[in-house]
């Protein structure tokens, strides 16, 4: 019921965030299929994973600012 009470802009933002999460998960699984099989440094992998996550958070926040109406609080 709460979903129906949300404003249109909030529904768009939530939908875009869900699409973002699904796209990231599918891209991650697709990239793992074609890994070279070489031993890589786990620390570098962790840093890369964190950087990708941070990029997604920034992208989501930029979408929030883009779709947010002026003088409104979300």
CSV table of C-alpha atoms in Angstrom, one decimal:
chain,number,residue,atom,x,y,z
A,1,UNK,CA,0.0,0.0,0.0
A,2,UNK,CA,2.9,2.4,0.7
A,3,UNK,CA,4.1,1.9,-2.9
A,4,UNK,CA,0.9,3.4,-4.1
A,5,UNK,CA,1.2,6.4,-1.9
A,6,UNK,CA,4.7,7.4,-3.1
A,7,UNK,CA,5.0,10.3,-5.5
A,8,UNK,CA,5.8,9.7,-9.2
A,9,UNK,CA,9.4,11.0,-8.8
A,10,UNK,CA,10.1,8.7,-5.9
A,11,UNK,CA,8.7,5.7,-7.8
A,12,UNK,CA,11.0,6.6,-10.8
A,13,UNK,CA,14.0,6.9,-8.5
A,14,UNK,CA,13.3,3.6,-6.8
A,15,UNK,CA,12.7,1.9,-10.1
A,16,UNK,CA,16.0,3.2,-11.5
A,17,UNK,CA,17.9,2.1,-8.4
A,18,UNK,CA,16.5,-1.4,-8.8
A,19,UNK,CA,17.4,-1.5,-12.4
A,20,UNK,CA,20.9,-0.3,-11.5
A,21,UNK,CA,21.3,-3.1,-9.0
A,22,UNK,CA,20.1,-5.7,-11.4
A,23,UNK,CA,22.3,-4.4,-14.2
A,24,UNK,CA,25.4,-4.4,-11.9
A,25,UNK,CA,24.7,-8.0,-10.7
A,26,UNK,CA,24.2,-9.2,-14.3
A,27,UNK,CA,27.3,-7.4,-15.5
A,28,UNK,CA,29.3,-8.9,-12.6
A,29,UNK,CA,28.2,-12.4,-13.4
A,30,UNK,CA,28.8,-12.0,-17.1
A,31,UNK,CA,32.3,-10.7,-16.4
A,32,UNK,CA,33.1,-13.7,-14.2
A,33,UNK,CA,32.2,-16.1,-17.0
A,34,UNK,CA,35.0,-14.7,-19.2
A,35,UNK,CA,37.7,-14.4,-16.5
A,36,UNK,CA,41.1,-15.5,-17.8
A,37,UNK,CA,41.7,-17.9,-14.9
A,38,UNK,CA,45.0,-16.2,-14.0
A,39,UNK,CA,45.8,-15.7,-10.4
A,40,UNK,CA,45.2,-12.1,-9.5
A,41,UNK,CA,46.0,-10.3,-6.3
A,42,UNK,CA,42.9,-10.4,-4.0
A,43,UNK,CA,43.6,-6.9,-2.6
A,44,UNK,CA,43.4,-5.4,-6.1
A,45,UNK,CA,40.2,-7.3,-6.7
A,46,UNK,CA,38.7,-5.9,-3.5
A,47,UNK,CA,39.7,-2.3,-4.4
A,48,UNK,CA,38.3,-2.7,-7.9
A,49,UNK,CA,35.0,-4.1,-6.4
A,50,UNK,CA,34.8,-1.2,-4.0
A,51,UNK,CA,35.5,1.4,-6.7
A,52,UNK,CA,32.8,-0.1,-8.9
A,53,UNK,CA,30.3,0.0,-6.0
A,54,UNK,CA,31.3,3.6,-5.3
A,55,UNK,CA,30.7,4.5,-8.9
A,56,UNK,CA,27.2,3.0,-8.8
A,57,UNK,CA,26.4,4.9,-5.6
A,58,UNK,CA,27.6,8.2,-7.3
A,59,UNK,CA,25.5,7.3,-10.4
A,60,UNK,CA,22.4,6.7,-8.3
A,61,UNK,CA,22.9,9.9,-6.4
A,62,UNK,CA,23.3,11.9,-9.6
A,63,UNK,CA,20.0,10.3,-10.8
A,64,UNK,CA,18.4,11.4,-7.6
A,65,UNK,CA,19.6,14.9,-8.0
A,66,UNK,CA,18.5,15.0,-11.7
A,67,UNK,CA,15.0,13.8,-11.0
A,68,UNK,CA,14.5,15.7,-7.7
A,69,UNK,CA,12.3,18.7,-8.1
A,70,UNK,CA,13.7,22.0,-6.8
A,71,UNK,CA,12.6,23.0,-3.3
A,72,UNK,CA,11.4,19.5,-2.4
A,73,UNK,CA,12.7,17.0,0.1
A,74,UNK,CA,12.9,13.3,-0.7
